[in-house]
mmCIF file with all atom_site columns, C-alpha atoms in Angstrom:
data_model
loop_
_atom_site.group_PDB
_atom_site.id
_atom_site.type_symbol
_atom_site.label_atom_id
_atom_site.label_alt_id
_atom_site.label_comp_id
_atom_site.label_asym_id
_atom_site.label_entity_id
_atom_site.label_seq_id
_atom_site.pdbx_PDB_ins_code
_atom_site.Cartn_x
_atom_site.Cartn_y
_atom_site.Cartn_z
_atom_site.occupancy
_atom_site.B_iso_or_equiv
_atom_site.pdbx_formal_charge
_atom_site.auth_seq_id
_atom_site.auth_comp_id
_atom_site.auth_asym_id
_atom_site.auth_atom_id
_atom_site.pdbx_PDB_model_num
ATOM 1   C CA . UNK A 1 1   ? 17.582  25.475  -30.365 1.00 0.00 ? 144 UNK A CA 1
ATOM 2   C CA . UNK A 1 2   ? 21.076  26.603  -29.269 1.00 0.00 ? 145 UNK A CA 1
ATOM 3   C CA . UNK A 1 3   ? 23.551  27.982  -31.839 1.00 0.00 ? 146 UNK A CA 1
ATOM 4   C CA . UNK A 1 4   ? 25.836  25.287  -33.266 1.00 0.00 ? 147 UNK A CA 1
ATOM 5   C CA . UNK A 1 5   ? 29.000  26.982  -31.922 1.00 0.00 ? 148 UNK A CA 1
ATOM 6   C CA . UNK A 1 6   ? 27.711  27.131  -28.353 1.00 0.00 ? 149 UNK A CA 1
ATOM 7   C CA . UNK A 1 7   ? 28.981  24.491  -25.947 1.00 0.00 ? 150 UNK A CA 1
ATOM 8   C CA . UNK A 1 8   ? 27.003  23.403  -22.920 1.00 0.00 ? 151 UNK A CA 1
ATOM 9   C CA . UNK A 1 9   ? 28.875  24.309  -19.755 1.00 0.00 ? 152 UNK A CA 1
ATOM 10  C CA . UNK A 1 10  ? 29.625  21.836  -16.987 1.00 0.00 ? 153 UNK A CA 1
ATOM 11  C CA . UNK A 1 11  ? 30.300  23.506  -13.662 1.00 0.00 ? 154 UNK A CA 1
ATOM 12  C CA . UNK A 1 12  ? 28.951  23.687  -10.154 1.00 0.00 ? 155 UNK A CA 1
ATOM 13  C CA . UNK A 1 13  ? 27.369  27.034  -10.997 1.00 0.00 ? 156 UNK A CA 1
ATOM 14  C CA . UNK A 1 14  ? 25.583  25.720  -14.111 1.00 0.00 ? 157 UNK A CA 1
ATOM 15  C CA . UNK A 1 15  ? 24.368  22.651  -12.218 1.00 0.00 ? 158 UNK A CA 1
ATOM 16  C CA . UNK A 1 16  ? 23.061  24.874  -9.437  1.00 0.00 ? 159 UNK A CA 1
ATOM 17  C CA . UNK A 1 17  ? 21.309  27.056  -12.014 1.00 0.00 ? 160 UNK A CA 1
ATOM 18  C CA . UNK A 1 18  ? 19.517  24.056  -13.564 1.00 0.00 ? 161 UNK A CA 1
ATOM 19  C CA . UNK A 1 19  ? 17.887  23.204  -10.239 1.00 0.00 ? 162 UNK A CA 1
ATOM 20  C CA . UNK A 1 20  ? 17.102  26.752  -9.087  1.00 0.00 ? 163 UNK A CA 1
ATOM 21  C CA . UNK A 1 21  ? 16.445  28.998  -12.093 1.00 0.00 ? 164 UNK A CA 1
ATOM 22  C CA . UNK A 1 22  ? 13.587  28.339  -14.565 1.00 0.00 ? 165 UNK A CA 1
ATOM 23  C CA . UNK A 1 23  ? 14.260  28.182  -18.295 1.00 0.00 ? 166 UNK A CA 1
ATOM 24  C CA . UNK A 1 24  ? 14.104  31.569  -20.013 1.00 0.00 ? 167 UNK A CA 1
ATOM 25  C CA . UNK A 1 25  ? 10.701  32.366  -21.603 1.00 0.00 ? 168 UNK A CA 1
ATOM 26  C CA . UNK A 1 26  ? 12.313  32.639  -25.058 1.00 0.00 ? 169 UNK A CA 1
ATOM 27  C CA . UNK A 1 27  ? 14.181  29.313  -24.813 1.00 0.00 ? 170 UNK A CA 1
ATOM 28  C CA . UNK A 1 28  ? 12.963  26.282  -26.750 1.00 0.00 ? 171 UNK A CA 1
ATOM 29  C CA . UNK A 1 29  ? 11.642  24.671  -23.599 1.00 0.00 ? 172 UNK A CA 1
ATOM 30  C CA . UNK A 1 30  ? 10.028  27.936  -22.518 1.00 0.00 ? 173 UNK A CA 1
ATOM 31  C CA . UNK A 1 31  ? 8.264   28.304  -25.877 1.00 0.00 ? 174 UNK A CA 1
ATOM 32  C CA . UNK A 1 32  ? 7.025   24.703  -25.778 1.00 0.00 ? 175 UNK A CA 1
ATOM 33  C CA . UNK A 1 33  ? 5.733   25.193  -22.249 1.00 0.00 ? 176 UNK A CA 1
ATOM 34  C CA . UNK A 1 34  ? 3.938   28.371  -23.345 1.00 0.00 ? 177 UNK A CA 1
ATOM 35  C CA . UNK A 1 35  ? 2.456   26.585  -26.360 1.00 0.00 ? 178 UNK A CA 1
ATOM 36  C CA . UNK A 1 36  ? 1.241   23.755  -24.156 1.00 0.00 ? 179 UNK A CA 1
ATOM 37  C CA . UNK A 1 37  ? -0.323  26.167  -21.690 1.00 0.00 ? 180 UNK A CA 1
ATOM 38  C CA . UNK A 1 38  ? -2.089  28.161  -24.405 1.00 0.00 ? 181 UNK A CA 1
ATOM 39  C CA . UNK A 1 39  ? -3.324  25.359  -26.618 1.00 0.00 ? 182 UNK A CA 1
ATOM 40  C CA . UNK A 1 40  ? -2.992  21.758  -25.553 1.00 0.00 ? 183 UNK A CA 1
ATOM 41  C CA . UNK A 1 41  ? -5.170  20.488  -28.385 1.00 0.00 ? 184 UNK A CA 1
ATOM 42  C CA . UNK A 1 42  ? -3.009  22.293  -30.935 1.00 0.00 ? 185 UNK A CA 1
ATOM 43  C CA . UNK A 1 43  ? 0.170   20.811  -29.514 1.00 0.00 ? 186 UNK A CA 1
ATOM 44  C CA . UNK A 1 44  ? -1.245  17.301  -29.516 1.00 0.00 ? 187 UNK A CA 1
ATOM 45  C CA . UNK A 1 45  ? -2.610  17.679  -33.027 1.00 0.00 ? 188 UNK A CA 1
ATOM 46  C CA . UNK A 1 46  ? 0.662   19.010  -34.448 1.00 0.00 ? 189 UNK A CA 1
ATOM 47  C CA . UNK A 1 47  ? 3.197   16.890  -32.602 1.00 0.00 ? 190 UNK A CA 1
ATOM 48  C CA . UNK A 1 48  ? 1.625   13.558  -31.649 1.00 0.00 ? 191 UNK A CA 1
ATOM 49  C CA . UNK A 1 49  ? 0.670   12.065  -34.980 1.00 0.00 ? 192 UNK A CA 1
ATOM 50  C CA . UNK A 1 50  ? 2.330   8.632   -34.684 1.00 0.00 ? 193 UNK A CA 1
ATOM 51  C CA . UNK A 1 51  ? 4.118   8.913   -38.034 1.00 0.00 ? 194 UNK A CA 1
ATOM 52  C CA . UNK A 1 52  ? 4.469   5.745   -40.054 1.00 0.00 ? 195 UNK A CA 1
ATOM 53  C CA . UNK A 1 53  ? 8.002   4.635   -39.249 1.00 0.00 ? 196 UNK A CA 1
ATOM 54  C CA . UNK A 1 54  ? 9.240   1.058   -38.712 1.00 0.00 ? 197 UNK A CA 1
ATOM 55  C CA . UNK A 1 55  ? 10.140  0.188   -35.141 1.00 0.00 ? 198 UNK A CA 1
ATOM 56  C CA . UNK A 1 56  ? 13.632  -0.803  -36.243 1.00 0.00 ? 199 UNK A CA 1
ATOM 57  C CA . UNK A 1 57  ? 14.274  2.759   -37.463 1.00 0.00 ? 200 UNK A CA 1
ATOM 58  C CA . UNK A 1 58  ? 12.986  4.240   -34.226 1.00 0.00 ? 201 UNK A CA 1
ATOM 59  C CA . UNK A 1 59  ? 15.268  1.930   -32.240 1.00 0.00 ? 202 UNK A CA 1
ATOM 60  C CA . UNK A 1 60  ? 18.294  3.392   -34.070 1.00 0.00 ? 203 UNK A CA 1
ATOM 61  C CA . UNK A 1 61  ? 17.590  6.739   -32.416 1.00 0.00 ? 204 UNK A CA 1
ATOM 62  C CA . UNK A 1 62  ? 17.950  5.065   -29.025 1.00 0.00 ? 205 UNK A CA 1
ATOM 63  C CA . UNK A 1 63  ? 20.769  2.570   -29.637 1.00 0.00 ? 206 UNK A CA 1
ATOM 64  C CA . UNK A 1 64  ? 23.612  4.183   -27.654 1.00 0.00 ? 207 UNK A CA 1
ATOM 65  C CA . UNK A 1 65  ? 24.502  2.190   -24.545 1.00 0.00 ? 208 UNK A CA 1
ATOM 66  C CA . UNK A 1 66  ? 27.059  4.656   -23.160 1.00 0.00 ? 209 UNK A CA 1
ATOM 67  C CA . UNK A 1 67  ? 26.156  7.824   -21.286 1.00 0.00 ? 210 UNK A CA 1
ATOM 68  C CA . UNK A 1 68  ? 27.446  10.807  -23.348 1.00 0.00 ? 211 UNK A CA 1
ATOM 69  C CA . UNK A 1 69  ? 30.637  12.402  -22.055 1.00 0.00 ? 212 UNK A CA 1
ATOM 70  C CA . UNK A 1 70  ? 29.672  15.858  -23.308 1.00 0.00 ? 213 UNK A CA 1
ATOM 71  C CA . UNK A 1 71  ? 26.751  17.793  -21.814 1.00 0.00 ? 214 UNK A CA 1
ATOM 72  C CA . UNK A 1 72  ? 23.827  18.997  -23.889 1.00 0.00 ? 215 UNK A CA 1
ATOM 73  C CA . UNK A 1 73  ? 21.621  22.065  -23.720 1.00 0.00 ? 216 UNK A CA 1
ATOM 74  C CA . UNK A 1 74  ? 18.144  21.417  -22.354 1.00 0.00 ? 217 UNK A CA 1
ATOM 75  C CA . UNK A 1 75  ? 16.706  23.121  -25.436 1.00 0.00 ? 218 UNK A CA 1
ATOM 76  C CA . UNK A 1 76  ? 18.621  20.763  -27.768 1.00 0.00 ? 219 UNK A CA 1
ATOM 77  C CA . UNK A 1 77  ? 17.480  17.715  -25.832 1.00 0.00 ? 220 UNK A CA 1
ATOM 78  C CA . UNK A 1 78  ? 13.916  19.016  -25.958 1.00 0.00 ? 221 UNK A CA 1
ATOM 79  C CA . UNK A 1 79  ? 14.135  19.297  -29.749 1.00 0.00 ? 222 UNK A CA 1
ATOM 80  C CA . UNK A 1 80  ? 15.419  15.718  -29.877 1.00 0.00 ? 223 UNK A CA 1
ATOM 81  C CA . UNK A 1 81  ? 12.491  14.491  -27.767 1.00 0.00 ? 224 UNK A CA 1
ATOM 82  C CA . UNK A 1 82  ? 9.964   16.317  -29.950 1.00 0.00 ? 225 UNK A CA 1
ATOM 83  C CA . UNK A 1 83  ? 11.432  14.975  -33.173 1.00 0.00 ? 226 UNK A CA 1
ATOM 84  C CA . UNK A 1 84  ? 12.361  11.436  -32.146 1.00 0.00 ? 227 UNK A CA 1
ATOM 85  C CA . UNK A 1 85  ? 9.989   10.626  -29.290 1.00 0.00 ? 228 UNK A CA 1
ATOM 86  C CA . UNK A 1 86  ? 6.832   12.739  -29.302 1.00 0.00 ? 229 UNK A CA 1
ATOM 87  C CA . UNK A 1 87  ? 6.370   12.589  -33.075 1.00 0.00 ? 230 UNK A CA 1
ATOM 88  C CA . UNK A 1 88  ? 6.252   8.790   -32.969 1.00 0.00 ? 231 UNK A CA 1
ATOM 89  C CA . UNK A 1 89  ? 4.143   8.391   -29.832 1.00 0.00 ? 232 UNK A CA 1
ATOM 90  C CA . UNK A 1 90  ? 0.699   6.807   -29.913 1.00 0.00 ? 233 UNK A CA 1
ATOM 91  C CA . UNK A 1 91  ? -2.041  9.396   -29.498 1.00 0.00 ? 234 UNK A CA 1
ATOM 92  C CA . UNK A 1 92  ? -3.580  7.814   -26.403 1.00 0.00 ? 235 UNK A CA 1
ATOM 93  C CA . UNK A 1 93  ? -4.720  11.285  -25.309 1.00 0.00 ? 236 UNK A CA 1
ATOM 94  C CA . UNK A 1 94  ? -7.361  11.247  -28.028 1.00 0.00 ? 237 UNK A CA 1
ATOM 95  C CA . UNK A 1 95  ? -10.936 10.778  -26.717 1.00 0.00 ? 238 UNK A CA 1
ATOM 96  C CA . UNK A 1 96  ? -11.407 8.315   -29.593 1.00 0.00 ? 239 UNK A CA 1
ATOM 97  C CA . UNK A 1 97  ? -8.524  6.088   -28.498 1.00 0.00 ? 240 UNK A CA 1
ATOM 98  C CA . UNK A 1 98  ? -9.512  2.719   -27.042 1.00 0.00 ? 241 UNK A CA 1
ATOM 99  C CA . UNK A 1 99  ? -7.046  0.078   -25.955 1.00 0.00 ? 242 UNK A CA 1
ATOM 100 C CA . UNK A 1 100 ? -4.539  -1.102  -23.380 1.00 0.00 ? 243 UNK A CA 1
ATOM 101 C CA . UNK A 1 101 ? -6.587  0.238   -20.451 1.00 0.00 ? 244 UNK A CA 1
ATOM 102 C CA . UNK A 1 102 ? -5.654  3.774   -21.508 1.00 0.00 ? 245 UNK A CA 1
ATOM 103 C CA . UNK A 1 103 ? -8.210  6.520   -21.939 1.00 0.00 ? 246 UNK A CA 1
ATOM 104 C CA . UNK A 1 104 ? -8.190  10.271  -22.413 1.00 0.00 ? 247 UNK A CA 1
ATOM 105 C CA . UNK A 1 105 ? -7.489  12.367  -19.322 1.00 0.00 ? 248 UNK A CA 1
ATOM 106 C CA . UNK A 1 106 ? -9.208  15.681  -18.546 1.00 0.00 ? 249 UNK A CA 1
ATOM 107 C CA . UNK A 1 107 ? -7.101  18.629  -19.672 1.00 0.00 ? 250 UNK A CA 1
ATOM 108 C CA . UNK A 1 108 ? -6.882  20.186  -16.213 1.00 0.00 ? 251 UNK A CA 1
ATOM 109 C CA . UNK A 1 109 ? -4.565  17.334  -15.195 1.00 0.00 ? 252 UNK A CA 1
ATOM 110 C CA . UNK A 1 110 ? -1.744  18.924  -17.217 1.00 0.00 ? 253 UNK A CA 1
ATOM 111 C CA . UNK A 1 111 ? -1.307  22.011  -14.992 1.00 0.00 ? 254 UNK A CA 1
ATOM 112 C CA . UNK A 1 112 ? -2.008  19.859  -11.934 1.00 0.00 ? 255 UNK A CA 1
ATOM 113 C CA . UNK A 1 113 ? 0.772   17.484  -13.015 1.00 0.00 ? 256 UNK A CA 1
ATOM 114 C CA . UNK A 1 114 ? 3.104   20.474  -13.331 1.00 0.00 ? 257 UNK A CA 1
ATOM 115 C CA . UNK A 1 115 ? 2.128   21.496  -9.811  1.00 0.00 ? 258 UNK A CA 1
ATOM 116 C CA . UNK A 1 116 ? 2.813   17.984  -8.512  1.00 0.00 ? 259 UNK A CA 1
ATOM 117 C CA . UNK A 1 117 ? 6.253   17.832  -10.146 1.00 0.00 ? 260 UNK A CA 1
ATOM 118 C CA . UNK A 1 118 ? 7.121   21.313  -8.907  1.00 0.00 ? 261 UNK A CA 1
ATOM 119 C CA . UNK A 1 119 ? 6.161   20.553  -5.310  1.00 0.00 ? 262 UNK A CA 1
ATOM 120 C CA . UNK A 1 120 ? 7.993   17.197  -5.451  1.00 0.00 ? 263 UNK A CA 1
ATOM 121 C CA . UNK A 1 121 ? 6.353   15.824  -2.303  1.00 0.00 ? 264 UNK A CA 1
ATOM 122 C CA . UNK A 1 122 ? 7.269   12.474  -0.759  1.00 0.00 ? 265 UNK A CA 1
ATOM 123 C CA . UNK A 1 123 ? 4.343   10.805  0.978   1.00 0.00 ? 266 UNK A CA 1
ATOM 124 C CA . UNK A 1 124 ? 6.525   8.252   2.747   1.00 0.00 ? 267 UNK A CA 1
ATOM 125 C CA . UNK A 1 125 ? 6.502   10.484  5.830   1.00 0.00 ? 268 UNK A CA 1
ATOM 126 C CA . UNK A 1 126 ? 4.810   13.619  7.180   1.00 0.00 ? 269 UNK A CA 1
ATOM 127 C CA . UNK A 1 127 ? 8.071   15.598  7.177   1.00 0.00 ? 270 UNK A CA 1
ATOM 128 C CA . UNK A 1 128 ? 8.241   15.479  3.371   1.00 0.00 ? 271 UNK A CA 1
ATOM 129 C CA . UNK A 1 129 ? 4.574   15.788  2.465   1.00 0.00 ? 272 UNK A CA 1
ATOM 130 C CA . UNK A 1 130 ? 2.592   17.329  5.342   1.00 0.00 ? 273 UNK A CA 1
ATOM 131 C CA . UNK A 1 131 ? -0.730  18.385  3.740   1.00 0.00 ? 274 UNK A CA 1
ATOM 132 C CA . UNK A 1 132 ? -0.496  15.722  1.020   1.00 0.00 ? 275 UNK A CA 1
ATOM 133 C CA . UNK A 1 133 ? -0.623  12.875  3.552   1.00 0.00 ? 276 UNK A CA 1
ATOM 134 C CA . UNK A 1 134 ? -3.970  14.011  5.046   1.00 0.00 ? 277 UNK A CA 1
ATOM 135 C CA . UNK A 1 135 ? -5.243  14.533  1.483   1.00 0.00 ? 278 UNK A CA 1
ATOM 136 C CA . UNK A 1 136 ? -4.233  10.988  0.542   1.00 0.00 ? 279 UNK A CA 1
ATOM 137 C CA . UNK A 1 137 ? -5.926  9.586   3.651   1.00 0.00 ? 280 UNK A CA 1
ATOM 138 C CA . UNK A 1 138 ? -9.008  11.656  2.854   1.00 0.00 ? 281 UNK A CA 1
ATOM 139 C CA . UNK A 1 139 ? -9.267  10.228  -0.687  1.00 0.00 ? 282 UNK A CA 1
ATOM 140 C CA . UNK A 1 140 ? -8.726  6.681   0.603   1.00 0.00 ? 283 UNK A CA 1
ATOM 141 C CA . UNK A 1 141 ? -11.463 7.322   3.172   1.00 0.00 ? 284 UNK A CA 1
ATOM 142 C CA . UNK A 1 142 ? -13.866 8.418   0.422   1.00 0.00 ? 285 UNK A CA 1
ATOM 143 C CA . UNK A 1 143 ? -13.118 5.309   -1.639  1.00 0.00 ? 286 UNK A CA 1
ATOM 144 C CA . UNK A 1 144 ? -13.509 3.149   1.467   1.00 0.00 ? 287 UNK A CA 1
ATOM 145 C CA . UNK A 1 145 ? -16.884 4.754   2.212   1.00 0.00 ? 288 UNK A CA 1
ATOM 146 C CA . UNK A 1 146 ? -17.968 4.230   -1.398  1.00 0.00 ? 289 UNK A CA 1
ATOM 147 C CA . UNK A 1 147 ? -17.466 0.472   -0.966  1.00 0.00 ? 290 UNK A CA 1
ATOM 148 C CA . UNK A 1 148 ? -18.080 -0.263  2.709   1.00 0.00 ? 291 UNK A CA 1
ATOM 149 C CA . UNK A 1 149 ? -20.517 2.534   3.696   1.00 0.00 ? 292 UNK A CA 1
ATOM 150 C CA . UNK A 1 150 ? -19.363 2.881   7.300   1.00 0.00 ? 293 UNK A CA 1
ATOM 151 C CA . UNK A 1 151 ? -20.821 5.660   9.460   1.00 0.00 ? 294 UNK A CA 1
ATOM 152 C CA . UNK A 1 152 ? -19.190 9.020   10.238  1.00 0.00 ? 295 UNK A CA 1
ATOM 153 C CA . UNK A 1 153 ? -17.793 8.005   13.675  1.00 0.00 ? 296 UNK A CA 1
ATOM 154 C CA . UNK A 1 154 ? -15.899 5.136   11.981  1.00 0.00 ? 297 UNK A CA 1
ATOM 155 C CA . UNK A 1 155 ? -14.079 7.507   9.628   1.00 0.00 ? 298 UNK A CA 1
ATOM 156 C CA . UNK A 1 156 ? -13.554 10.111  12.350  1.00 0.00 ? 299 UNK A CA 1
ATOM 157 C CA . UNK A 1 157 ? -11.737 7.423   14.334  1.00 0.00 ? 300 UNK A CA 1
ATOM 158 C CA . UNK A 1 158 ? -9.739  5.611   11.660  1.00 0.00 ? 301 UNK A CA 1
ATOM 159 C CA . UNK A 1 159 ? -9.236  7.830   8.595   1.00 0.00 ? 302 UNK A CA 1
ATOM 160 C CA . UNK A 1 160 ? -6.379  9.937   10.016  1.00 0.00 ? 303 UNK A CA 1
ATOM 161 C CA . UNK A 1 161 ? -5.077  7.473   12.591  1.00 0.00 ? 304 UNK A CA 1
ATOM 162 C CA . UNK A 1 162 ? -1.272  7.309   12.448  1.00 0.00 ? 305 UNK A CA 1
ATOM 163 C CA . UNK A 1 163 ? -1.367  3.669   13.578  1.00 0.00 ? 306 UNK A CA 1
ATOM 164 C CA . UNK A 1 164 ? -3.928  2.466   11.040  1.00 0.00 ? 307 UNK A CA 1
ATOM 165 C CA . UNK A 1 165 ? -4.717  2.680   7.336   1.00 0.00 ? 308 UNK A CA 1
ATOM 166 C CA . UNK A 1 166 ? -7.952  2.182   5.425   1.00 0.00 ? 309 UNK A CA 1
ATOM 167 C CA . UNK A 1 167 ? -6.037  1.393   2.246   1.00 0.00 ? 310 UNK A CA 1
ATOM 168 C CA . UNK A 1 168 ? -3.022  2.252   0.126   1.00 0.00 ? 311 UNK A CA 1
ATOM 169 C CA . UNK A 1 169 ? -2.325  3.737   -3.287  1.00 0.00 ? 312 UNK A CA 1
ATOM 170 C CA . UNK A 1 170 ? -0.121  1.570   -5.505  1.00 0.00 ? 313 UNK A CA 1
ATOM 171 C CA . UNK A 1 171 ? 1.988   2.454   -8.527  1.00 0.00 ? 314 UNK A CA 1
ATOM 172 C CA . UNK A 1 172 ? 0.545   -0.306  -10.705 1.00 0.00 ? 315 UNK A CA 1
ATOM 173 C CA . UNK A 1 173 ? -1.493  -3.492  -10.949 1.00 0.00 ? 316 UNK A CA 1
ATOM 174 C CA . UNK A 1 174 ? 1.330   -5.861  -10.001 1.00 0.00 ? 317 UNK A CA 1
ATOM 175 C CA . UNK A 1 175 ? 2.218   -3.906  -6.855  1.00 0.00 ? 318 UNK A CA 1
ATOM 176 C CA . UNK A 1 176 ? -1.495  -3.680  -6.005  1.00 0.00 ? 319 UNK A CA 1
ATOM 177 C CA . UNK A 1 177 ? -1.903  -7.463  -6.293  1.00 0.00 ? 320 UNK A CA 1
ATOM 178 C CA . UNK A 1 178 ? 1.171   -8.118  -4.159  1.00 0.00 ? 321 UNK A CA 1
ATOM 179 C CA . UNK A 1 179 ? -0.022  -5.613  -1.555  1.00 0.00 ? 322 UNK A CA 1
ATOM 180 C CA . UNK A 1 180 ? -3.447  -7.272  -1.433  1.00 0.00 ? 323 UNK A CA 1
ATOM 181 C CA . UNK A 1 181 ? -1.821  -10.692 -0.896  1.00 0.00 ? 324 UNK A CA 1
ATOM 182 C CA . UNK A 1 182 ? 0.406   -9.220  1.819   1.00 0.00 ? 325 UNK A CA 1
ATOM 183 C CA . UNK A 1 183 ? -2.592  -7.718  3.639   1.00 0.00 ? 326 UNK A CA 1
ATOM 184 C CA . UNK A 1 184 ? -4.591  -10.959 3.288   1.00 0.00 ? 327 UNK A CA 1
ATOM 185 C CA . UNK A 1 185 ? -1.689  -12.954 4.743   1.00 0.00 ? 328 UNK A CA 1
ATOM 186 C CA . UNK A 1 186 ? -1.337  -10.582 7.691   1.00 0.00 ? 329 UNK A CA 1
ATOM 187 C CA . UNK A 1 187 ? -5.067  -10.716 8.401   1.00 0.00 ? 330 UNK A CA 1
ATOM 188 C CA . UNK A 1 188 ? -5.110  -14.511 8.218   1.00 0.00 ? 331 UNK A CA 1
ATOM 189 C CA . UNK A 1 189 ? -2.047  -14.827 10.457  1.00 0.00 ? 332 UNK A CA 1
ATOM 190 C CA . UNK A 1 190 ? -2.770  -11.912 12.785  1.00 0.00 ? 333 UNK A CA 1
ATOM 191 C CA . UNK A 1 191 ? -1.579  -11.707 16.396  1.00 0.00 ? 334 UNK A CA 1
ATOM 192 C CA . UNK A 1 192 ? -3.405  -14.175 18.613  1.00 0.00 ? 335 UNK A CA 1
ATOM 193 C CA . UNK A 1 193 ? -2.673  -15.416 22.135  1.00 0.00 ? 336 UNK A CA 1
ATOM 194 C CA . UNK A 1 194 ? 1.029   -16.188 22.519  1.00 0.00 ? 337 UNK A CA 1
ATOM 195 C CA . UNK A 1 195 ? 1.652   -15.405 18.830  1.00 0.00 ? 338 UNK A CA 1
ATOM 196 C CA . UNK A 1 196 ? 2.668   -11.733 18.577  1.00 0.00 ? 339 UNK A CA 1
ATOM 197 C CA . UNK A 1 197 ? 2.181   -11.482 14.814  1.00 0.00 ? 340 UNK A CA 1
ATOM 198 C CA . UNK A 1 198 ? 4.363   -12.057 11.757  1.00 0.00 ? 341 UNK A CA 1
ATOM 199 C CA . UNK A 1 199 ? 6.342   -8.842  12.200  1.00 0.00 ? 342 UNK A CA 1
ATOM 200 C CA . UNK A 1 200 ? 7.413   -9.934  15.689  1.00 0.00 ? 343 UNK A CA 1
ATOM 201 C CA . UNK A 1 201 ? 7.568   -13.747 15.510  1.00 0.00 ? 344 UNK A CA 1
ATOM 202 C CA . UNK A 1 202 ? 7.991   -14.475 11.802  1.00 0.00 ? 345 UNK A CA 1
ATOM 203 C CA . UNK A 1 203 ? 6.054   -16.391 9.150   1.00 0.00 ? 346 UNK A CA 1
ATOM 204 C CA . UNK A 1 204 ? 7.036   -19.891 10.320  1.00 0.00 ? 347 UNK A CA 1
ATOM 205 C CA . UNK A 1 205 ? 5.750   -19.215 13.839  1.00 0.00 ? 348 UNK A CA 1
ATOM 206 C CA . UNK A 1 206 ? 2.516   -17.820 12.416  1.00 0.00 ? 349 UNK A CA 1
ATOM 207 C CA . UNK A 1 207 ? 1.911   -20.871 10.232  1.00 0.00 ? 350 UNK A CA 1
ATOM 208 C CA . UNK A 1 208 ? 2.599   -23.195 13.140  1.00 0.00 ? 351 UNK A CA 1
ATOM 209 C CA . UNK A 1 209 ? 0.336   -21.231 15.499  1.00 0.00 ? 352 UNK A CA 1
ATOM 210 C CA . UNK A 1 210 ? -2.572  -21.478 13.063  1.00 0.00 ? 353 UNK A CA 1
ATOM 211 C CA . UNK A 1 211 ? -2.077  -25.188 12.395  1.00 0.00 ? 354 UNK A CA 1
ATOM 212 C CA . UNK A 1 212 ? -0.180  -25.123 9.102   1.00 0.00 ? 355 UNK A CA 1
ATOM 213 C CA . UNK A 1 213 ? 2.758   -27.139 10.452  1.00 0.00 ? 356 UNK A CA 1
ATOM 214 C CA . UNK A 1 214 ? 2.615   -29.716 7.633   1.00 0.00 ? 357 UNK A CA 1
ATOM 215 C CA . UNK A 1 215 ? 3.313   -27.186 4.847   1.00 0.00 ? 358 UNK A CA 1
#
């Protein structure tokens, strides 16, 4: 934790440093990161205990609606998160926890998550992900094969095709359901004869082409 007399600096140089220079090993954040790396179980056992505290009291720690005018040291904010957030979190990482579709994750995901955040890839296009896009298509191909059991030539042709997709990863159940409905609609109202498809001619033209004019 920073000394009480120290004031967090706001300048272009300090902002640049935040995004380019790692926290010092002896800083609060550096020590926590080291502790996590050395003993995840110890950290979880000591910090995530879901202390008995009424929700109303917890809400008081997060009741400010205005963004603070003064900056804060990362180490101070980390201490706040440990004391006010982590200490009152539900220990869903426990192998004995059952509920809300949440289960324990293997421990190797922690360093992998750090790698993912550090690389900060964007799979929306090849220019911002490169190797991650083929990896994503590879995993989707494996899941597709697990369900549909197509032969090798099928996956050689379609898995890495830039014009096609065997599936899509979604951020949650709602987005997945909406995506499935979107795909089902496009397959039902696909291009046919003088109808060039929904993307080109629109939904109304597609419905009319397939005989849904009375809707």
